[in-house]
mmCIF file of C-alpha atoms in Angstrom:
data_model
loop_
_atom_site.group_PDB
_atom_site.id
_atom_site.type_symbol
_atom_site.label_atom_id
_atom_site.label_comp_id
_atom_site.label_asym_id
_atom_site.label_seq_id
_atom_site.Cartn_x
_atom_site.Cartn_y
_atom_site.Cartn_z
ATOM 1 C CA MET A 82 57.949 30.846 -46.380
ATOM 2 C CA ARG A 83 60.064 33.440 -44.346
ATOM 3 C CA ILE A 84 58.996 36.904 -44.419
ATOM 4 C CA GLY A 85 61.446 39.733 -42.518
ATOM 5 C CA CYS A 86 60.139 42.739 -40.869
ATOM 6 C CA ILE A 87 62.235 45.905 -40.179
ATOM 7 C CA GLY A 88 59.498 48.093 -37.414
ATOM 8 C CA THR A 89 56.769 46.359 -35.684
ATOM 9 C CA GLY A 90 54.916 49.838 -35.237
ATOM 10 C CA THR A 91 51.700 50.682 -36.697
ATOM 11 C CA ILE A 92 52.395 49.537 -40.183
ATOM 12 C CA GLY A 93 54.865 46.824 -39.481
ATOM 13 C CA SER A 94 52.548 44.970 -36.870
ATOM 14 C CA MET A 95 49.586 45.246 -38.987
ATOM 15 C CA LEU A 96 50.974 43.650 -41.940
ATOM 16 C CA ILE A 97 52.483 40.672 -39.799
ATOM 17 C CA GLU A 98 48.857 40.443 -38.175
ATOM 18 C CA ALA A 99 47.218 40.794 -41.260
ATOM 19 C CA LEU A 100 49.211 38.046 -43.212
ATOM 20 C CA SER A 101 49.524 35.694 -40.558
ATOM 21 C CA SER A 102 45.630 35.593 -40.230
ATOM 22 C CA LYS A 103 44.773 35.584 -44.052
ATOM 23 C CA LEU A 104 47.648 33.642 -45.717
ATOM 24 C CA PRO A 105 46.201 29.697 -46.167
ATOM 25 C CA GLU A 106 49.917 28.694 -44.769
ATOM 26 C CA PRO A 107 50.892 31.433 -42.502
ATOM 27 C CA PRO A 108 54.452 32.263 -42.679
ATOM 28 C CA ASP A 109 57.372 32.390 -40.736
ATOM 29 C CA PHE A 110 58.294 36.347 -39.618
ATOM 30 C CA VAL A 111 61.537 37.164 -38.248
ATOM 31 C CA ALA A 112 61.310 40.827 -36.995
ATOM 32 C CA CYS A 113 63.173 43.523 -34.894
ATOM 33 C CA ASN A 114 61.918 46.614 -33.274
ATOM 34 C CA ARG A 115 63.392 49.399 -31.194
ATOM 35 C CA SER A 116 60.943 48.789 -28.218
ATOM 36 C CA ARG A 117 61.071 45.419 -26.844
ATOM 37 C CA ASP A 118 57.402 45.605 -25.247
ATOM 38 C CA LYS A 119 56.157 46.389 -28.750
ATOM 39 C CA ILE A 120 57.664 43.357 -30.125
ATOM 40 C CA ALA A 121 57.282 41.158 -27.572
ATOM 41 C CA ALA A 122 53.292 42.087 -27.503
ATOM 42 C CA LEU A 123 53.183 40.907 -30.898
ATOM 43 C CA ALA A 124 54.789 37.629 -30.581
ATOM 44 C CA ARG A 125 52.276 36.682 -28.332
ATOM 45 C CA ARG A 126 49.736 37.691 -31.184
ATOM 46 C CA VAL A 127 51.696 35.847 -33.827
ATOM 47 C CA PRO A 128 53.155 32.792 -32.498
ATOM 48 C CA SER A 129 55.322 32.570 -36.142
ATOM 49 C CA LEU A 130 57.192 35.829 -35.005
ATOM 50 C CA VAL A 131 60.738 35.154 -34.172
ATOM 51 C CA MET A 132 62.327 38.339 -32.475
ATOM 52 C CA VAL A 133 65.947 38.980 -33.463
ATOM 53 C CA ALA A 134 68.213 41.679 -31.777
ATOM 54 C CA THR A 135 69.394 43.592 -34.981
ATOM 55 C CA ALA A 136 67.973 44.928 -38.540
ATOM 56 C CA ALA A 137 71.036 43.013 -39.893
ATOM 57 C CA GLU A 138 69.669 40.092 -38.681
ATOM 58 C CA VAL A 139 66.190 40.304 -40.341
ATOM 59 C CA ALA A 140 68.053 41.043 -43.560
ATOM 60 C CA GLN A 141 70.406 38.071 -42.818
ATOM 61 C CA ARG A 142 67.396 35.337 -42.084
ATOM 62 C CA SER A 143 65.073 36.452 -44.816
ATOM 63 C CA GLN A 144 64.780 36.820 -48.571
ATOM 64 C CA THR A 145 61.630 39.198 -48.609
ATOM 65 C CA LEU A 146 61.735 42.297 -46.064
ATOM 66 C CA PHE A 147 59.051 44.990 -45.590
ATOM 67 C CA ILE A 148 60.881 48.123 -43.868
ATOM 68 C CA CYS A 149 58.364 49.675 -41.759
ATOM 69 C CA VAL A 150 60.258 52.775 -40.521
ATOM 70 C CA LYS A 151 59.736 56.661 -41.223
ATOM 71 C CA SER A 152 61.179 57.937 -44.172
ATOM 72 C CA PRO A 153 63.841 59.866 -42.019
ATOM 73 C CA ASP A 154 64.853 56.665 -40.078
ATOM 74 C CA LEU A 155 65.189 54.718 -43.478
ATOM 75 C CA ASP A 156 68.943 55.730 -44.265
ATOM 76 C CA PRO A 157 70.299 54.092 -41.168
ATOM 77 C CA VAL A 158 68.220 51.050 -41.361
ATOM 78 C CA ILE A 159 69.370 50.646 -45.019
ATOM 79 C CA ASP A 160 73.354 51.201 -43.970
ATOM 80 C CA GLN A 161 73.050 48.538 -41.304
ATOM 81 C CA ILE A 162 71.417 45.782 -43.854
ATOM 82 C CA ARG A 163 73.746 46.583 -46.937
ATOM 83 C CA PRO A 164 76.371 44.306 -45.927
ATOM 84 C CA PHE A 165 74.108 41.277 -46.033
ATOM 85 C CA LEU A 166 71.666 42.008 -48.991
ATOM 86 C CA SER A 167 72.076 40.171 -52.358
ATOM 87 C CA PRO A 168 70.248 40.455 -55.823
ATOM 88 C CA ASP A 169 68.163 37.762 -54.680
ATOM 89 C CA HIS A 170 66.390 40.188 -51.481
ATOM 90 C CA VAL A 171 63.498 42.118 -52.395
ATOM 91 C CA LEU A 172 62.986 45.281 -50.004
ATOM 92 C CA LEU A 173 59.389 46.815 -49.698
ATOM 93 C CA ILE A 174 59.084 49.880 -48.145
ATOM 94 C CA THR A 175 56.434 51.502 -46.672
ATOM 95 C CA ALA A 176 57.351 55.348 -46.300
ATOM 96 C CA SER A 177 55.817 57.165 -48.740
ATOM 97 C CA GLY A 178 58.209 60.170 -49.255
ATOM 98 C CA PHE A 179 61.063 57.800 -49.888
ATOM 99 C CA GLU A 180 61.955 57.568 -53.422
ATOM 100 C CA VAL A 181 62.280 54.093 -54.778
ATOM 101 C CA GLU A 182 64.734 54.703 -56.998
ATOM 102 C CA ARG A 183 67.156 56.656 -54.649
ATOM 103 C CA LEU A 184 67.145 53.499 -52.730
ATOM 104 C CA GLU A 185 67.830 51.121 -55.363
ATOM 105 C CA HIS A 186 71.089 52.961 -56.029
ATOM 106 C CA ARG A 187 72.307 51.960 -52.608
ATOM 107 C CA VAL A 188 71.668 48.517 -52.400
ATOM 108 C CA PRO A 189 71.871 45.053 -54.731
ATOM 109 C CA ALA A 190 68.503 44.188 -54.005
ATOM 110 C CA ARG A 191 65.125 44.247 -55.597
ATOM 111 C CA VAL A 192 63.053 47.391 -54.345
ATOM 112 C CA GLY A 193 59.799 48.402 -53.940
ATOM 113 C CA LYS A 194 57.377 50.729 -52.011
ATOM 114 C CA ILE A 195 53.741 49.605 -51.060
ATOM 115 C CA ILE A 196 51.186 51.856 -48.835
ATOM 116 C CA PRO A 197 48.862 49.443 -46.864
ATOM 117 C CA SER A 198 45.747 50.349 -44.958
ATOM 118 C CA ILE A 199 44.304 49.324 -41.654
ATOM 119 C CA THR A 200 41.443 47.340 -43.840
ATOM 120 C CA GLN A 201 44.064 44.845 -44.316
ATOM 121 C CA LEU A 202 43.578 43.118 -41.397
ATOM 122 C CA ALA A 203 39.785 42.826 -42.509
ATOM 123 C CA GLY A 204 41.215 41.205 -45.826
ATOM 124 C CA GLY A 205 40.391 44.265 -47.886
ATOM 125 C CA GLY A 206 41.129 47.432 -49.061
ATOM 126 C CA ALA A 207 43.824 48.847 -51.464
ATOM 127 C CA ILE A 208 47.482 48.473 -51.194
ATOM 128 C CA LEU A 209 49.358 51.025 -52.906
ATOM 129 C CA THR A 210 52.459 49.536 -55.107
ATOM 130 C CA GLN A 211 55.692 51.025 -56.340
ATOM 131 C CA TYR A 212 58.033 48.969 -57.903
ATOM 132 C CA GLY A 213 61.539 50.021 -58.827
ATOM 133 C CA PRO A 214 63.247 49.150 -62.529
ATOM 134 C CA ARG A 215 65.128 46.134 -60.710
ATOM 135 C CA MET A 216 61.617 44.460 -59.912
ATOM 136 C CA ASP A 217 60.699 42.000 -63.298
ATOM 137 C CA ARG A 218 57.591 40.745 -63.825
ATOM 138 C CA GLU A 219 57.937 37.536 -61.629
ATOM 139 C CA SER A 220 59.252 39.107 -58.942
ATOM 140 C CA CYS A 221 56.044 41.913 -59.238
ATOM 141 C CA ARG A 222 53.623 39.226 -59.646
ATOM 142 C CA SER A 223 54.968 37.377 -56.306
ATOM 143 C CA VAL A 224 54.675 40.058 -54.452
ATOM 144 C CA ASP A 225 51.265 40.989 -55.816
ATOM 145 C CA GLY A 226 50.253 37.625 -54.991
ATOM 146 C CA LEU A 227 51.403 38.172 -51.581
ATOM 147 C CA LEU A 228 49.137 41.354 -50.976
ATOM 148 C CA SER A 229 46.209 40.084 -52.629
ATOM 149 C CA PHE A 230 45.538 37.760 -49.546
ATOM 150 C CA ILE A 231 45.209 40.979 -47.493
ATOM 151 C CA GLY A 232 43.663 43.493 -49.854
ATOM 152 C CA THR A 233 43.992 44.802 -53.774
ATOM 153 C CA PRO A 234 47.281 45.526 -55.007
ATOM 154 C CA LEU A 235 46.976 48.905 -57.286
ATOM 155 C CA PRO A 236 50.139 50.888 -58.690
ATOM 156 C CA VAL A 237 51.182 53.913 -58.732
ATOM 157 C CA THR A 238 53.350 56.597 -59.757
ATOM 158 C CA ASP A 239 55.186 59.233 -57.491
ATOM 159 C CA ASP A 240 52.705 62.321 -58.465
ATOM 160 C CA GLN A 241 49.592 60.165 -57.327
ATOM 161 C CA ILE A 242 50.922 58.454 -54.291
ATOM 162 C CA ARG A 243 49.935 61.495 -51.662
ATOM 163 C CA VAL A 244 46.471 61.673 -52.780
ATOM 164 C CA TYR A 245 46.017 57.754 -53.302
ATOM 165 C CA ALA A 246 47.576 57.141 -50.108
ATOM 166 C CA ASP A 247 44.737 59.946 -48.405
ATOM 167 C CA LEU A 248 41.983 58.159 -49.951
ATOM 168 C CA THR A 249 43.136 54.668 -48.801
ATOM 169 C CA SER A 250 45.702 54.358 -45.795
ATOM 170 C CA CYS A 251 44.570 57.534 -44.587
ATOM 171 C CA GLY A 252 40.940 57.434 -45.683
ATOM 172 C CA PRO A 253 40.096 54.995 -42.410
ATOM 173 C CA ALA A 254 40.627 57.444 -39.873
ATOM 174 C CA PHE A 255 38.961 60.158 -42.047
ATOM 175 C CA PHE A 256 35.599 58.554 -42.145
ATOM 176 C CA ALA A 257 36.523 57.564 -38.767
ATOM 177 C CA ALA A 258 36.824 61.114 -37.614
ATOM 178 C CA ILE A 259 33.633 62.338 -39.841
ATOM 179 C CA LEU A 260 31.700 59.227 -37.803
ATOM 180 C CA GLN A 261 32.533 60.522 -34.437
ATOM 181 C CA ALA A 262 31.756 64.074 -35.618
ATOM 182 C CA PHE A 263 28.430 63.289 -37.050
ATOM 183 C CA ALA A 264 27.724 61.590 -33.324
ATOM 184 C CA ARG A 265 28.785 64.638 -31.383
ATOM 185 C CA ALA A 266 26.580 66.701 -33.147
ATOM 186 C CA ALA A 267 23.587 64.308 -32.734
ATOM 187 C CA SER A 268 24.683 64.181 -28.961
ATOM 188 C CA ALA A 269 24.740 67.871 -28.929
ATOM 189 C CA THR A 270 20.844 68.215 -29.945
ATOM 190 C CA GLY A 271 20.155 66.246 -26.301
ATOM 191 C CA ARG A 272 18.226 63.486 -27.625
ATOM 192 C CA ILE A 273 20.431 60.857 -27.854
ATOM 193 C CA GLY A 274 23.942 59.786 -26.210
ATOM 194 C CA ALA A 275 27.508 59.870 -28.186
ATOM 195 C CA GLY A 276 27.374 56.163 -27.562
ATOM 196 C CA ASP A 277 24.185 55.249 -29.334
ATOM 197 C CA ALA A 278 24.805 57.758 -32.462
ATOM 198 C CA GLU A 279 27.924 56.466 -32.829
ATOM 199 C CA HIS A 280 26.509 52.838 -32.701
ATOM 200 C CA LEU A 281 23.874 53.862 -34.987
ATOM 201 C CA LEU A 282 26.144 55.553 -37.370
ATOM 202 C CA GLN A 283 28.399 52.488 -37.552
ATOM 203 C CA LEU A 284 25.435 50.147 -38.241
ATOM 204 C CA THR A 285 24.211 52.606 -41.278
ATOM 205 C CA TRP A 286 27.914 52.760 -42.336
ATOM 206 C CA ASN A 287 28.106 48.913 -42.670
ATOM 207 C CA ALA A 288 25.015 48.717 -44.321
ATOM 208 C CA THR A 289 26.181 51.364 -46.479
ATOM 209 C CA ALA A 290 28.959 49.751 -47.489
ATOM 210 C CA ARG A 291 27.544 46.654 -48.506
ATOM 211 C CA LEU A 292 25.017 48.249 -50.765
ATOM 212 C CA PHE A 293 28.236 49.615 -52.609
ATOM 213 C CA GLU A 294 29.468 45.840 -52.455
ATOM 214 C CA ASN A 295 26.517 45.126 -54.335
ATOM 215 C CA GLY A 296 26.886 47.556 -57.203
ATOM 216 C CA ILE A 297 25.125 50.509 -56.100
ATOM 217 C CA THR A 298 27.153 53.496 -56.433
ATOM 218 C CA PRO A 299 27.367 56.723 -54.006
ATOM 219 C CA GLU A 300 25.111 58.559 -56.538
ATOM 220 C CA ASP A 301 22.338 55.970 -56.215
ATOM 221 C CA VAL A 302 22.486 56.178 -52.570
ATOM 222 C CA ARG A 303 21.910 59.831 -52.806
ATOM 223 C CA ARG A 304 19.107 59.913 -55.396
ATOM 224 C CA ARG A 305 17.305 57.080 -54.074
ATOM 225 C CA VAL A 306 17.127 58.606 -50.232
ATOM 226 C CA SER A 307 17.269 62.145 -51.279
ATOM 227 C CA VAL A 308 13.246 62.926 -51.896
ATOM 228 C CA PRO A 309 12.799 66.834 -53.921
ATOM 229 C CA GLY A 310 11.930 68.965 -50.825
ATOM 230 C CA GLY A 311 12.706 66.625 -48.121
ATOM 231 C CA VAL A 312 14.437 66.475 -44.900
ATOM 232 C CA THR A 313 17.747 64.895 -46.833
ATOM 233 C CA GLU A 314 17.673 67.301 -49.867
ATOM 234 C CA ALA A 315 17.856 70.026 -47.126
ATOM 235 C CA GLY A 316 20.780 68.363 -44.896
ATOM 236 C CA LEU A 317 22.480 67.839 -48.372
ATOM 237 C CA ALA A 318 22.337 71.835 -49.097
ATOM 238 C CA VAL A 319 24.480 72.433 -46.133
ATOM 239 C CA LEU A 320 26.712 69.565 -46.430
ATOM 240 C CA ASP A 321 27.816 69.538 -50.033
ATOM 241 C CA PRO A 322 29.632 73.342 -50.082
ATOM 242 C CA GLY A 323 30.971 72.456 -46.490
ATOM 243 C CA ALA A 324 32.225 69.254 -47.390
ATOM 244 C CA ASP A 325 33.967 70.458 -50.806
ATOM 245 C CA THR A 326 35.936 73.022 -48.600
ATOM 246 C CA LEU A 327 36.840 70.854 -46.032
ATOM 247 C CA PHE A 328 38.331 68.036 -48.527
ATOM 248 C CA ARG A 329 40.343 70.900 -50.750
ATOM 249 C CA ASP A 330 42.153 71.801 -47.285
ATOM 250 C CA LEU A 331 42.443 68.577 -46.099
ATOM 251 C CA PHE A 332 44.469 67.316 -49.119
ATOM 252 C CA ALA A 333 46.493 70.901 -49.295
ATOM 253 C CA ALA A 334 47.467 70.074 -45.550
ATOM 254 C CA THR A 335 48.589 66.350 -46.040
ATOM 255 C CA GLN A 336 50.289 67.810 -49.352
ATOM 256 C CA ALA A 337 52.500 70.269 -47.327
ATOM 257 C CA HIS A 338 53.080 67.910 -45.030
ATOM 258 C CA HIS A 339 54.361 65.261 -47.171
ATOM 259 C CA LEU A 340 56.714 67.847 -48.931
ATOM 260 C CA SER A 341 57.938 69.548 -45.643
ATOM 261 C CA HIS A 342 58.926 65.766 -44.102
ATOM 262 C CA ARG A 343 60.555 64.114 -47.607
ATOM 263 C CA PRO A 344 64.072 63.432 -46.216
ATOM 264 C CA SER A 345 66.667 65.470 -48.613
ATOM 265 C CA PRO A 346 69.671 63.481 -49.785
ATOM 266 C CA GLY A 347 72.103 62.878 -46.421
ATOM 267 C CA GLN A 348 69.288 63.882 -44.212
ATOM 268 C CA THR A 349 69.206 61.030 -41.723
ATOM 269 C CA ARG A 350 68.334 60.467 -37.799
ATOM 270 C CA ASP A 351 70.040 57.574 -36.292
ATOM 271 C CA LYS A 352 67.669 55.671 -34.170
ATOM 272 C CA TRP A 353 68.597 52.250 -34.472
ATOM 273 C CA PRO A 354 72.471 51.889 -33.296
ATOM 274 C CA ASP A 355 73.646 48.478 -33.718
ATOM 275 C CA THR A 356 74.450 47.890 -30.084
ATOM 276 C CA ASP A 357 70.987 49.279 -28.632
ATOM 277 C CA ARG A 358 68.558 47.145 -30.215
ATOM 278 C CA PRO A 359 65.912 45.539 -28.378
ATOM 279 C CA GLY A 360 64.829 42.204 -28.794
ATOM 280 C CA THR A 361 65.753 38.328 -28.072
ATOM 281 C CA SER A 362 66.563 35.892 -30.697
ATOM 282 C CA SER A 363 65.164 32.437 -30.743
ATOM 283 C CA GLY A 364 67.988 30.676 -32.469
ATOM 284 C CA PRO A 365 68.307 29.674 -36.192
ATOM 285 C CA LEU A 366 64.735 29.429 -38.356
#
């Protein structure tokens, strides 16, 4: 299996590393990136990765392509690879703000969108999927089958994608921020260091996640830990109203950012010039 990847930043490198470590037979990857240093470092971690100089070369050398660039950068990338695409190609973009239908109008390939998460490095978590009309049932099953080695594919619609991505793709960072704030507050009591507090919270978090895996629900955990009139109940009385307000504001902020950064038709940011692409080619695959 040969998989192409255009853009090996946070998302692209994560997908390559996750798939190369979780698939029974690691695929061959062909990839390009603006930063030679980043892709070279990734190639040292993933021996099956071949670096090439241009996005066009990636399209020529692979049939399934992950396009892991931001929404404003997609148009110039598509302009470069379009002459080399056919109906047999499958393009999977990771930019949540770019519409699948808009891309499908510009290329002959089958098109889909995936929103992965850092949790795929651990072989779990949800991967949001959205497939265009050209993606027949067999193509959808093929992509879902590939992704199932690193997570759980979950279909979403345009109006769902932002809030779902907040929960799945952004969620690990939000959880980590909460853990860090919890540890800082514990350290501020003067009775535990921040490092020790964070370590205890990680142990507690991991064990609580195992409870969820065994069928215990969040409500079960609250009920079994919080004794009426006890310390936990007193803490929850502070946490509940504050958390409700916090997360309402969080969803409002992510939605506003999402809407303000969606590219309008014709809006591009050409950062992928054909003659200025770092990387080296290792010859025919």
